[in-house]
Coordinates of C-alpha atoms and ligand atoms in Angstrom, one line a residue:
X207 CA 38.9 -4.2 5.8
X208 CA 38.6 -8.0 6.3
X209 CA 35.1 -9.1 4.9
X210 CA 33.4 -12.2 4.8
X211 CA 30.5 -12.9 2.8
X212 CA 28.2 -16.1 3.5
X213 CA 26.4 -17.5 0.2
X214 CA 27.4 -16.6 -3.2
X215 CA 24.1 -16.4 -4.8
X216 CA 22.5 -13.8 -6.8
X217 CA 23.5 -11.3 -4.3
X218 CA 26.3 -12.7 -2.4
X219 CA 28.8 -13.1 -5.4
X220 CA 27.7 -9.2 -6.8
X221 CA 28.7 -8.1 -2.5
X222 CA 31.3 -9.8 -2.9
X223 CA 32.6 -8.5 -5.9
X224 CA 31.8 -5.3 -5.5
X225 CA 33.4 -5.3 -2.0
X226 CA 36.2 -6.3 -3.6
X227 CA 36.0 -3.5 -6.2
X228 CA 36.3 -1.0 -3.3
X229 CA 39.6 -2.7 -2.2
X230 CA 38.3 -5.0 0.9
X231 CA 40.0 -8.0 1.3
X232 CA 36.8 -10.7 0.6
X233 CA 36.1 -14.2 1.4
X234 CA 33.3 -15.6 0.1
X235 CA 31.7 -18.8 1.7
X236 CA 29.4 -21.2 0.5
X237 CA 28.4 -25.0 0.9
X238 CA 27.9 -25.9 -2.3
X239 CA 31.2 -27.5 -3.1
X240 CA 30.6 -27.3 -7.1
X241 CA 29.7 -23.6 -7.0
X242 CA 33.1 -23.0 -5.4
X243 CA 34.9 -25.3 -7.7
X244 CA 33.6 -23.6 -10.6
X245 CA 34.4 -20.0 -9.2
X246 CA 37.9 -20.9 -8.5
X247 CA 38.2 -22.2 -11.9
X248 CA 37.0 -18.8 -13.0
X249 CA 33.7 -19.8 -14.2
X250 CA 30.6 -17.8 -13.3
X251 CA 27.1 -19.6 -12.4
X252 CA 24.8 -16.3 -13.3
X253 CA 24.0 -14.2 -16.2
X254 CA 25.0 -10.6 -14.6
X255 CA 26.3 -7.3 -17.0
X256 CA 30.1 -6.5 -15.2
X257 CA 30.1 -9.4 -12.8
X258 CA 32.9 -11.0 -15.3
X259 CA 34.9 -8.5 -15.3
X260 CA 35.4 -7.8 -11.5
X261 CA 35.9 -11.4 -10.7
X262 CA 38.7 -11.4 -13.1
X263 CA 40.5 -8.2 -11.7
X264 CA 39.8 -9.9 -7.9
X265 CA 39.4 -14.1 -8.0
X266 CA 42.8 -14.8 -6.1
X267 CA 43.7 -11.5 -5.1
X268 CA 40.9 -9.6 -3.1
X269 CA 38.8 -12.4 -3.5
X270 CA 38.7 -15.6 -2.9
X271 CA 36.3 -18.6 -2.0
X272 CA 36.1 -21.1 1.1
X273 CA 33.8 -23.7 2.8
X274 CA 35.6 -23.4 5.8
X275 CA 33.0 -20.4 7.7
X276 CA 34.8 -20.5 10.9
X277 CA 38.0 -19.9 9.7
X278 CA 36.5 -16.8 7.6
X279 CA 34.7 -15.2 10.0
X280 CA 37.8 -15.6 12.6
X281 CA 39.8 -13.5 9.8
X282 CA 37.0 -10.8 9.4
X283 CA 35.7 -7.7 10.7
X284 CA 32.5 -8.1 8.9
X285 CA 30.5 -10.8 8.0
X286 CA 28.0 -10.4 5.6
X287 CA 24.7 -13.2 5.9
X288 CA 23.6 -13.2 2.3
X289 CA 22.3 -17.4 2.0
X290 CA 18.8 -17.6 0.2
X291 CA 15.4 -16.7 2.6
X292 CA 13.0 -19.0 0.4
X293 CA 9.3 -18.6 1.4
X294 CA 7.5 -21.1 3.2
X295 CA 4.3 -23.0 2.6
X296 CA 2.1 -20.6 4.3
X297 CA 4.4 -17.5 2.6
X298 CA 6.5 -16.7 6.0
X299 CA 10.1 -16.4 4.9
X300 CA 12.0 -19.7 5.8
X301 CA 14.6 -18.1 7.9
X302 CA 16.6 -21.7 8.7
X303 CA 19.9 -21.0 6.6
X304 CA 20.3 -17.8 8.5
X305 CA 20.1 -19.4 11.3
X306 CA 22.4 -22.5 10.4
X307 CA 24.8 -19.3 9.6
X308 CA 24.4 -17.7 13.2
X309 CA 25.2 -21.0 14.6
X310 CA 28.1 -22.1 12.4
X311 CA 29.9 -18.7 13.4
X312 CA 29.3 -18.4 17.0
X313 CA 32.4 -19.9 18.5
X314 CA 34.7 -18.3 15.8
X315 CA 34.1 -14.1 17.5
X316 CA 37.6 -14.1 19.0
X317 CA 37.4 -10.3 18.3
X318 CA 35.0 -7.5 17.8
X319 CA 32.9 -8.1 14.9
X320 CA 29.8 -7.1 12.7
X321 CA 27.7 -9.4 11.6
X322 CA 25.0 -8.3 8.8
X323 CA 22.3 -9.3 7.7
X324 CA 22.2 -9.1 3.8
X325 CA 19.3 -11.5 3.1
X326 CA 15.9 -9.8 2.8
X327 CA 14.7 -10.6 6.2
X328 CA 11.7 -9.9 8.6
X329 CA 12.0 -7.5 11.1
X330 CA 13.4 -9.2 15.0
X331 CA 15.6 -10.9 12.8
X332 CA 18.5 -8.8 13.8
X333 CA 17.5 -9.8 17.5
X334 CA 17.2 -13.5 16.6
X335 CA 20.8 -13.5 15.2
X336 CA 21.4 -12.1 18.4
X337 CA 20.1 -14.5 20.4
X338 CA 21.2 -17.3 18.8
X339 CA 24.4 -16.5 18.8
X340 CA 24.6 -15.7 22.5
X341 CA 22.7 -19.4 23.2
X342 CA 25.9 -20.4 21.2
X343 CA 28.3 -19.1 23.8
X344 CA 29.4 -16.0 21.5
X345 CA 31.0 -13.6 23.9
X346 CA 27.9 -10.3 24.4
X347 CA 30.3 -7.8 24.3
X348 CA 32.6 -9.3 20.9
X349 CA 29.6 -8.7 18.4
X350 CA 27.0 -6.7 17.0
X351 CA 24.3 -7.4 14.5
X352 CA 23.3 -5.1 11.8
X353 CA 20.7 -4.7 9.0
X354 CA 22.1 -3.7 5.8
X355 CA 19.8 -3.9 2.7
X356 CA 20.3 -4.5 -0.7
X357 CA 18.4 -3.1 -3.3
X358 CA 19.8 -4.7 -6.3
X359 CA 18.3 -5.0 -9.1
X360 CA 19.0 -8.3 -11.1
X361 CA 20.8 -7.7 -14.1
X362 CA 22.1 -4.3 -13.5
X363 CA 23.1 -5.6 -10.0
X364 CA 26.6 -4.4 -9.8
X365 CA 26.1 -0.9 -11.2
X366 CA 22.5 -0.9 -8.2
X367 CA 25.7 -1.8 -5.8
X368 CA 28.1 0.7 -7.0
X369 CA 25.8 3.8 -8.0
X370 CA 23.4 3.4 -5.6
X371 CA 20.3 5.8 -4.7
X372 CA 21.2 5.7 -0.9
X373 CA 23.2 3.3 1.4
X374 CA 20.9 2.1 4.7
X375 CA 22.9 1.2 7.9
X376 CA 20.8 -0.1 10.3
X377 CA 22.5 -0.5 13.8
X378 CA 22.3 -0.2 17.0
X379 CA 25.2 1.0 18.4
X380 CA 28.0 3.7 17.3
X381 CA 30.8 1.2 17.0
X382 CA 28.8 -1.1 14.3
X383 CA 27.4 1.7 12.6
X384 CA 31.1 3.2 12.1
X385 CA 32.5 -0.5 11.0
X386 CA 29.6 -0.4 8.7
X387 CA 30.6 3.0 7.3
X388 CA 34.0 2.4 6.3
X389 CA 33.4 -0.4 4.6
X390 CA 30.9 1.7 2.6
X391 CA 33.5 5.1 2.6
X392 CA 34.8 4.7 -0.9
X393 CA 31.3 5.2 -2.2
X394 CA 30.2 7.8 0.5
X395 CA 33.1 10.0 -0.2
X396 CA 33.3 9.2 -3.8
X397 CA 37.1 8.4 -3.7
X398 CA 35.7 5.3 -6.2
X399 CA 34.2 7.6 -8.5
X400 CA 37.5 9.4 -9.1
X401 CA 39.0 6.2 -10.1
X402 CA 39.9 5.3 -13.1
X403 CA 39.5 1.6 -13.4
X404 CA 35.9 2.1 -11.2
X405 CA 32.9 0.8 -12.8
X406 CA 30.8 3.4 -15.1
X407 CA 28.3 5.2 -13.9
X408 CA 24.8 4.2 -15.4
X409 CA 22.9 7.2 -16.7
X410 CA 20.6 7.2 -14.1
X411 CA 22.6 7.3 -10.9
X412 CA 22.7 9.9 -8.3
X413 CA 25.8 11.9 -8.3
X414 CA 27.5 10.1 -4.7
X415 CA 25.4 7.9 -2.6
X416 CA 24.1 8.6 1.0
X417 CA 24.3 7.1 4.2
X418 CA 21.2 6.6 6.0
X419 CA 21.5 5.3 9.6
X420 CA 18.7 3.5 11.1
X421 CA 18.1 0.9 13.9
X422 CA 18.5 -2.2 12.8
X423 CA 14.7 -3.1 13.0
X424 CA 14.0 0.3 11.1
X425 CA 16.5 -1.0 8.3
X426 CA 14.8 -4.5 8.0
X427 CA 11.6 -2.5 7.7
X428 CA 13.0 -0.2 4.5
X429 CA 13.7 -3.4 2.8
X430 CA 10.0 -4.7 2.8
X431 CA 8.4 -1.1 2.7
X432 CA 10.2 -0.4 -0.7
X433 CA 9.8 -3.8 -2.3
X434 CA 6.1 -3.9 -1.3
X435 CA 5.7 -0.4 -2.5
X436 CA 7.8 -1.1 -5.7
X437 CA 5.4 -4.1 -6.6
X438 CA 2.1 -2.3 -5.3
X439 CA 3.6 0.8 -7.9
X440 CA 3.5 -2.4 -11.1
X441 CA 0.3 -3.3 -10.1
X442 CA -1.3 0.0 -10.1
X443 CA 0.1 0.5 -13.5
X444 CA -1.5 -2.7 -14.5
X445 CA -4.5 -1.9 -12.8
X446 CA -4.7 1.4 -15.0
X447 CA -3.8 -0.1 -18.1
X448 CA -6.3 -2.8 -18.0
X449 CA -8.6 0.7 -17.8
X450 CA -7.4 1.9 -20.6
X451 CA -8.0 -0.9 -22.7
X452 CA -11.3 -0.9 -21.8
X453 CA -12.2 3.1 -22.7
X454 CA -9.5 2.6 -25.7
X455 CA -7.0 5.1 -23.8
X456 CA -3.0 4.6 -24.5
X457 CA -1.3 3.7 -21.0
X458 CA 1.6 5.1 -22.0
X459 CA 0.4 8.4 -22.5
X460 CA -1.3 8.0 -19.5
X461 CA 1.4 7.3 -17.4
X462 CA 3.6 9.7 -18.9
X463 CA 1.4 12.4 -18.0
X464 CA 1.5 10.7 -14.1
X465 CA 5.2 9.9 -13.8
X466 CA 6.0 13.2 -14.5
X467 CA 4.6 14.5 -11.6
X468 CA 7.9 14.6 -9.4
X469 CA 6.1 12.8 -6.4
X470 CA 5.4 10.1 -8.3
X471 CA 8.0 9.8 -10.7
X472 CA 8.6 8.0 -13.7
X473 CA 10.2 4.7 -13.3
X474 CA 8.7 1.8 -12.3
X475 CA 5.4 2.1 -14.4
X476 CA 5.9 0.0 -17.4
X477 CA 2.6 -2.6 -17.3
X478 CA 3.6 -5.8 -18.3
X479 CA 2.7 -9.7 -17.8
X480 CA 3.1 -8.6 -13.9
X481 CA 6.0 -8.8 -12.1
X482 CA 8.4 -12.0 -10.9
X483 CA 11.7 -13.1 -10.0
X484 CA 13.0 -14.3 -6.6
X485 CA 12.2 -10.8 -4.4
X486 CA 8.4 -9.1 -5.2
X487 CA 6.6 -11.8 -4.5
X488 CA 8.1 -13.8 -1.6
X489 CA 8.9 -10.3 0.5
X490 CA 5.5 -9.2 -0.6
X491 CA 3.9 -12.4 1.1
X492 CA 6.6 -12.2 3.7
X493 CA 5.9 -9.1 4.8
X494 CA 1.8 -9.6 5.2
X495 CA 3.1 -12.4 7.3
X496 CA 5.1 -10.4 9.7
X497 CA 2.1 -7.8 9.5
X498 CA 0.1 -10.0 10.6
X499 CA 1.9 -11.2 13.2
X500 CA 2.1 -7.7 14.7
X501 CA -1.5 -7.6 14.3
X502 CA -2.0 -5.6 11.3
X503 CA -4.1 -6.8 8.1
X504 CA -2.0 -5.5 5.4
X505 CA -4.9 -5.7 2.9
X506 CA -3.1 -3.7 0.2
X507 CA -1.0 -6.3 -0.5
X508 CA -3.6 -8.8 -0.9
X509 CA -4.8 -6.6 -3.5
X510 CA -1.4 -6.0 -5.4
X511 CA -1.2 -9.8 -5.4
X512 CA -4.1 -10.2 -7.0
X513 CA -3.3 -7.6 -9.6
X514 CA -0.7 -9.6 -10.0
X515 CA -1.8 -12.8 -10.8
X516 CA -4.9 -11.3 -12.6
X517 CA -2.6 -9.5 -15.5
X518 CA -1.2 -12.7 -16.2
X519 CA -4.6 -14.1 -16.8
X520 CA -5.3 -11.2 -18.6
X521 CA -2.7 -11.8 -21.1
X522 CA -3.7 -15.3 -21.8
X523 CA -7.0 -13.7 -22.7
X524 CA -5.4 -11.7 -24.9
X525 CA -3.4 -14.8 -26.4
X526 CA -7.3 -16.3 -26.9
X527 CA -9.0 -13.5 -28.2
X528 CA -5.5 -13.1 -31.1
X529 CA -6.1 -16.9 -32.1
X530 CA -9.5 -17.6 -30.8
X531 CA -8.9 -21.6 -30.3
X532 CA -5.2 -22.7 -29.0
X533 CA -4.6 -25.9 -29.5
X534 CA -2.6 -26.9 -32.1
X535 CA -1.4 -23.7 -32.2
X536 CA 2.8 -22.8 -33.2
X537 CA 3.7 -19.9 -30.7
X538 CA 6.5 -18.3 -30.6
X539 CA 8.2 -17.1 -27.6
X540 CA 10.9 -14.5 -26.8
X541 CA 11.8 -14.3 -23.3
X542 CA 11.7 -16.6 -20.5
X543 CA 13.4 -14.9 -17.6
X544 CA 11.6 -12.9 -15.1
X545 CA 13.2 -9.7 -16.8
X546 CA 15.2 -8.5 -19.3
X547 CA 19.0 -8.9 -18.7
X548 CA 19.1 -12.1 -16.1
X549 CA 19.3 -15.7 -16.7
X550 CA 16.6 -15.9 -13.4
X551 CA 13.6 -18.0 -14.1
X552 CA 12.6 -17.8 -10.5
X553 CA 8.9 -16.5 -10.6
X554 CA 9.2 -15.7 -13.5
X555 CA 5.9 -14.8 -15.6
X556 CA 6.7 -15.7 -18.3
X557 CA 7.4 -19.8 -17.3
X558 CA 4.0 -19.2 -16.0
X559 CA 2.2 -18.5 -19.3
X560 CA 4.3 -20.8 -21.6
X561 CA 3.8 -23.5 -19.3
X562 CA 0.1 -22.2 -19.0
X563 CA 0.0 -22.6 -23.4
X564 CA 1.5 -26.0 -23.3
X565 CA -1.4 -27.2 -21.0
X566 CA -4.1 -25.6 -23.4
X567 CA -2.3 -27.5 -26.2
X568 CA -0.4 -24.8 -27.8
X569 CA 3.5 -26.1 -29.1
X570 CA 5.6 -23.5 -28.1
X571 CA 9.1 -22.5 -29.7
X572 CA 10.9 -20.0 -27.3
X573 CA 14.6 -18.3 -26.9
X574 CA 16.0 -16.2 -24.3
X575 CA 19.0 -14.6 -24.5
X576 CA 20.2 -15.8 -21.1
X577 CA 17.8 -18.2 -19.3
X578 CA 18.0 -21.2 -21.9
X579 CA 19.4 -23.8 -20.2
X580 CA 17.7 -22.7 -16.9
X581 CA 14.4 -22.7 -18.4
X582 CA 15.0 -26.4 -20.1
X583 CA 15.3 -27.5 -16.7
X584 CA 12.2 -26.3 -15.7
X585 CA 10.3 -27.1 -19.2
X586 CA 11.9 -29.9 -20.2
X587 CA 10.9 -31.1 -23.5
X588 CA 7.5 -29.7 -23.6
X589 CA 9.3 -26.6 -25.5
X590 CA 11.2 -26.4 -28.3
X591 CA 14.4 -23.7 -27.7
X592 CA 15.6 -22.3 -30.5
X593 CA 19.2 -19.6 -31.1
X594 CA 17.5 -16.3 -32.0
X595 CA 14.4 -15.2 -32.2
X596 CA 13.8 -15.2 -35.9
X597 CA 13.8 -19.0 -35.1
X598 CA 11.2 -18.7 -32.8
X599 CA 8.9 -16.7 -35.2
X600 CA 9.7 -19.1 -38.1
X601 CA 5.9 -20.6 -38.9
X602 CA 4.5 -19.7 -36.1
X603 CA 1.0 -18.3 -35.9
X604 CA 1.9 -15.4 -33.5
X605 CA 5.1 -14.2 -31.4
X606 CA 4.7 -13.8 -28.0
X607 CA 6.9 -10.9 -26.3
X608 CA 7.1 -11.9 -22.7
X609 CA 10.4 -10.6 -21.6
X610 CA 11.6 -6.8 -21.8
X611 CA 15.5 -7.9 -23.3
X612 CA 16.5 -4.7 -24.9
X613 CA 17.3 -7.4 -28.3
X614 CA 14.0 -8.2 -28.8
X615 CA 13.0 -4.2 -29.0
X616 CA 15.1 -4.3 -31.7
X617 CA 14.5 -7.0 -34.4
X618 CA 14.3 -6.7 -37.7
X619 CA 10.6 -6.1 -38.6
X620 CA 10.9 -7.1 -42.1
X621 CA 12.8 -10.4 -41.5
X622 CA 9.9 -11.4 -38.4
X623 CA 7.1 -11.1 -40.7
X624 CA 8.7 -13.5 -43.5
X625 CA 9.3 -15.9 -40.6
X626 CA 5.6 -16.0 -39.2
X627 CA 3.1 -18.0 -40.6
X628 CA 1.0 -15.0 -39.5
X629 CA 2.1 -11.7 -38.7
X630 CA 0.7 -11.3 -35.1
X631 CA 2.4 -10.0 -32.3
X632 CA 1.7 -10.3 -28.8
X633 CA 4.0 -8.1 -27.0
X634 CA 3.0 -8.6 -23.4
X635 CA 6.4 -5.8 -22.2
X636 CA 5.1 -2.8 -24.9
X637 CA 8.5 -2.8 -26.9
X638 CA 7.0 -1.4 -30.1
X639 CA 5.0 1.7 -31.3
X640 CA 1.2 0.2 -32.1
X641 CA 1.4 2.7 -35.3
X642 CA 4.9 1.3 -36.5
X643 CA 3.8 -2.1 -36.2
X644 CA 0.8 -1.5 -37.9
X645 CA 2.6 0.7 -40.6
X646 CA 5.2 -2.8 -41.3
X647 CA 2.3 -4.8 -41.7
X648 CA 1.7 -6.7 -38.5
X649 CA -1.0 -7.1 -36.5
X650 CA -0.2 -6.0 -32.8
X651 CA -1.7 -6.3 -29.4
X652 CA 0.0 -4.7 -26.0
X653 CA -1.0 -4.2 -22.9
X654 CA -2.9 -1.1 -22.0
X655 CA -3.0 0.0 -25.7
X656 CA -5.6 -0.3 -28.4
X657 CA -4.5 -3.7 -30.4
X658 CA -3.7 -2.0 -34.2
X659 CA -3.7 -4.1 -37.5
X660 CA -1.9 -3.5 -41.1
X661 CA -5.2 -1.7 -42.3
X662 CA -4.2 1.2 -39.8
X663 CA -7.1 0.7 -37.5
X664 CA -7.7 -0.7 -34.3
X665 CA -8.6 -4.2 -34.7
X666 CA -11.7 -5.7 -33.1
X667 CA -11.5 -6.6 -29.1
X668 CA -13.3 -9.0 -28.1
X669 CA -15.9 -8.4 -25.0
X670 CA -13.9 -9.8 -22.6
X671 CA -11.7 -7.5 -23.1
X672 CA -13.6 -4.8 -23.5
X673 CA -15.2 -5.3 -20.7
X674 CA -13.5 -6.9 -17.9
X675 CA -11.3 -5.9 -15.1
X676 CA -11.0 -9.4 -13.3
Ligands
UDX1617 C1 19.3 -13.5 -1.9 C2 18.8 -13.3 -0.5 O1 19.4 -14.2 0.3 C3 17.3 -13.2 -0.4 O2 16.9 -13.0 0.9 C4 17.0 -12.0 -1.3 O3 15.6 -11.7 -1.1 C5 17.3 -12.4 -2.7 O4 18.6 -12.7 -2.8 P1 20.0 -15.2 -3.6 O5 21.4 -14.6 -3.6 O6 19.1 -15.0 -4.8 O7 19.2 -14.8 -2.3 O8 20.0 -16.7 -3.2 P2 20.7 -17.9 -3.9 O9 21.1 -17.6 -5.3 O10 19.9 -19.1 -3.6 O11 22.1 -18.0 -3.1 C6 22.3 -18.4 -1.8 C7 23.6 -19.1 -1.7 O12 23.9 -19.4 -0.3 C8 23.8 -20.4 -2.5 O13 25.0 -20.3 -3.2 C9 23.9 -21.4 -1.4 O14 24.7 -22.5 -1.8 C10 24.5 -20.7 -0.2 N1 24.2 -21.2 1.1 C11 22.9 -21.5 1.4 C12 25.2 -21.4 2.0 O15 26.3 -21.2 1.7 N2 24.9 -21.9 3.3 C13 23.6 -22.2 3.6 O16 23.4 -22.6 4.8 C14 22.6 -22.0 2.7
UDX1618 C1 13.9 -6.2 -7.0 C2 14.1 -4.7 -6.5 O1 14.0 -3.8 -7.5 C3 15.5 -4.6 -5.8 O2 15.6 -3.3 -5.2 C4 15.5 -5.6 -4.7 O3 16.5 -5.5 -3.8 C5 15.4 -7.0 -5.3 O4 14.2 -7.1 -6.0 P1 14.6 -7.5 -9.2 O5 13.6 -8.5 -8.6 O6 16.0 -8.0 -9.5 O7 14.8 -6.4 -8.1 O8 14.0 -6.8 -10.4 P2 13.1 -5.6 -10.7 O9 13.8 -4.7 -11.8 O10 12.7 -4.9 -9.5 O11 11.9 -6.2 -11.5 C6 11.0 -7.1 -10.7 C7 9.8 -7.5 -11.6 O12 9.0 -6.4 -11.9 C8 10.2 -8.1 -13.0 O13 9.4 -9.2 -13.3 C9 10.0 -6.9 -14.0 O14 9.7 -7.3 -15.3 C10 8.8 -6.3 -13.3 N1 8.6 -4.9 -13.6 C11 9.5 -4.0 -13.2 C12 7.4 -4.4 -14.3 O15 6.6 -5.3 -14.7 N2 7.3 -3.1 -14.5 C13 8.2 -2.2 -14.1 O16 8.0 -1.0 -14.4 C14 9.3 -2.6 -13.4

């Protein structure tokens, strides 16, 4: 099938790709004349595990990359809206590139098509598309408009695309929903599994994808139900472990003892420094807005908000209570991306706190794996970036853990503690055992877990942590 994908972003380019992969003849559009450039010249603008190596097999063949949207769509089937929904001032998703796109490809319907929406979007947007393309002078009975979801996951975004959990159509009428299902038939009937160039299948994924069919407002409704209740599932995690740090209770043994309850299920309760990146917390906000507007108070997500925020608070408390005053203070950082295996600083928490220890006076030496040159942008030269993390440690009077990058759950113990002036860690993602940190002679604080030290006990908390909640 002939497919055209608007905006090769984050999820864009990985859509493309991956339609690609599942032998669909792809355009991909964007206005950003550089991005295009650099793609045809076979570079690739984001950190993303596989991404590489499908836009080698494709670039040129199955894939390839225009500005010119009319002409795109006018060759496609399917055209796939995936251009950035940023939120607005008062948190309402800023739905004016979507729009832009529904204008732009109005007079090019000169036959049946599909266009999808790809973009996380607020339920009526289907209908707005709709509209707006009809003020346009698109022809009523040439096109549908259809809600198709993604739930990738940055970082492990093409494998999310490929193995996913279940596949939501959401049309409105029989002859969208079957376009929409041949384009998705090589994962529905598995022929792609049998192949033997295909992807590999993460551990984790379900043996062949469903198809779910919905309306189209039903399908732009799963999208903000499962990121709301994805983020409201962090922050009651966070919410428990700041419990058990109070009563001196291990939230890892707690929530293995929860996640194994099959209704609850395991994944998605690891606390942390709260959650961030360019989804959680704009749909969160985005959809109280559209709550709201339907006249429902969706207090919950106040509350998971909060949490939120609150755990990252929490953490600095934590950072205090370690070094009791800050200023002056070498810290060193590992991790700046919202999480592990991205180069995304978008919301991400830990930007937040460095940027948070550079105001209390704190000089901060961090490295990321991915999101160096990214974060520089954004922290100019108030931080030092360093090539490794060893670097980062070297005389610093603690490390701060603040992304989960499976490299830094693995670092030579030995080698960290000569580097630090002092051998405290502050692991804000709970990569290491309390005991084994202790046992190697650090002393270790994590979140929702008693802080240990090198002479085996649990080290003195200070009151406010003790104590507090807030
Ligand atoms: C996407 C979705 O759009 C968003 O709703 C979802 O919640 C997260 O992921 P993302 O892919 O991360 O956004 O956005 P971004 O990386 O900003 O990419 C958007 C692309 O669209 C850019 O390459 C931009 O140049 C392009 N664009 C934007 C257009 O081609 N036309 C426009 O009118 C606007
Ligand atoms: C999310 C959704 O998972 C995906 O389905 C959706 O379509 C896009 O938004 P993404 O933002 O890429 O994906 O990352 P995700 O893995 O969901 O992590 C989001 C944030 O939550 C990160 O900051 C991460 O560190 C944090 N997180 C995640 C936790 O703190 N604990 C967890 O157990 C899981």
């Amino acid at each position: 099938m002939h497919i055209t994908v608007v905006g090769s972003g984050y999820v864009g380019l990985v859509a493309g790709a991956c339609f690609a992969d599942l032998e669909h003849e792809v355009i991909l559009v964007d206005n950003d004349q550089k991005k295009l450039a650099d793609l045809r010249a076979g570079q690739i603008p984001i950190h993303e595990n596989f991404l590489p190596e499908l836009l080698d097999r494709h670039r040129g063949r199955r894939l390839t990359f225009s500005d010119d949207i009319q002409a795109a769509t006018q060759a496609s089937a399917a055209v796939f809206i995936a251009v950035g929904t940023p939120p607005t001032e008062q948190g309402e998703a800023d739905l004016s590139y979507v729009e832009s796109v529904a204008r732009s490809i109005s007079g090019a319907i000169n036959s049946y098509k599909v266009i999808v929406e790809k973009s996380t979007v607020p339920v009526y947007t289907s209908e707005w598309i709709r509209k707006i393309m009809l003020r346009n002078a698109a022809p009523p009975d040439a096109f549908d408009v259809a809600s198709n979801p993604e739930f990738l996951r940055e970082g492990t975004a093409v494998t999310d695309f490929l193995y996913p959990d279940r596949i939501v159509l959401g049309a409105d009428s029989e002859r969208c929903a079957s376009v929409l299902r041949e384009i998705y038939a090589p994962l529905t009937d598995g022929s792609y599994y049998r192949r033997k160039d295909a992807i590999p299948r993460p551990d984790r994924a379900a043996v062949m994808p469903t198809a779910i069919v919905t309306s189209a407002k039903s399908a732009e409704l799963i999208k903000h139900a499962s990121n709301a209740f994805l983020a409201m599932k962090i922050s009651f995690v966070n919410a428990v472990a700041s419990i058990c740090e109070s009563v001196g209770a291990n939230v890892q043994q707690v929530c293995r003892g929860i996640g194994t309850d099959s209704r609850i299920g395991p994944r998605f309760l690891n606390p942390g420094i709260g959650y961030g990146g360019s989804c959680f917390p704009k749909d969160l906000m985005a959809f109280r807005s559209v709550a709201r507007e339907c006249g429902y108070e969706f207090r919950l997500l106040d509350e998971v908000m909060r949490i939120n925020e609150d755990q990252r608070q929490r953490f600095l408390r934590k950072v205090r209570n370690a070094l009791w005053t800050l200023r002056g203070k070498r810290l060193g950082v590992l991790g700046l991306a919202f999480k592990g295996g991205t180069d995304d600083i978008r919301e991400s928490p830990a930007i937040l706190l460095v940027q948070s220890l550079v105001q209390e006076g704190c000089q901060v030496a961090a490295y990321d794996p991915a999101a160096r040159e990214r974060a520089r942008e954004m922290l100019n030269s108030s931080v030092e970036f360093t090539d490794n993390a060893y670097e980062a440690a070297t005389n610093a009077d603690a490390l701060l853990i603040l992304t989960e990058w499976d490299e830094f759950a693995n670092l030579d113990l030995d080698r960290l503690h000569k580097a630090l002036k002092y051998p405290i860690v502050i692991d804000g993602r709970n990569l290491y055992d309390p005991e084994v940190m202790a046992a190697r002679g650090f002393t270790y604080y994590s979140v929702g877990r008693a802080p240990v030290s090198p002479e085996g006990h649990a080290t003195d908390t200070a009151p406010s942590l003790r104590t507090s909640t807030s």
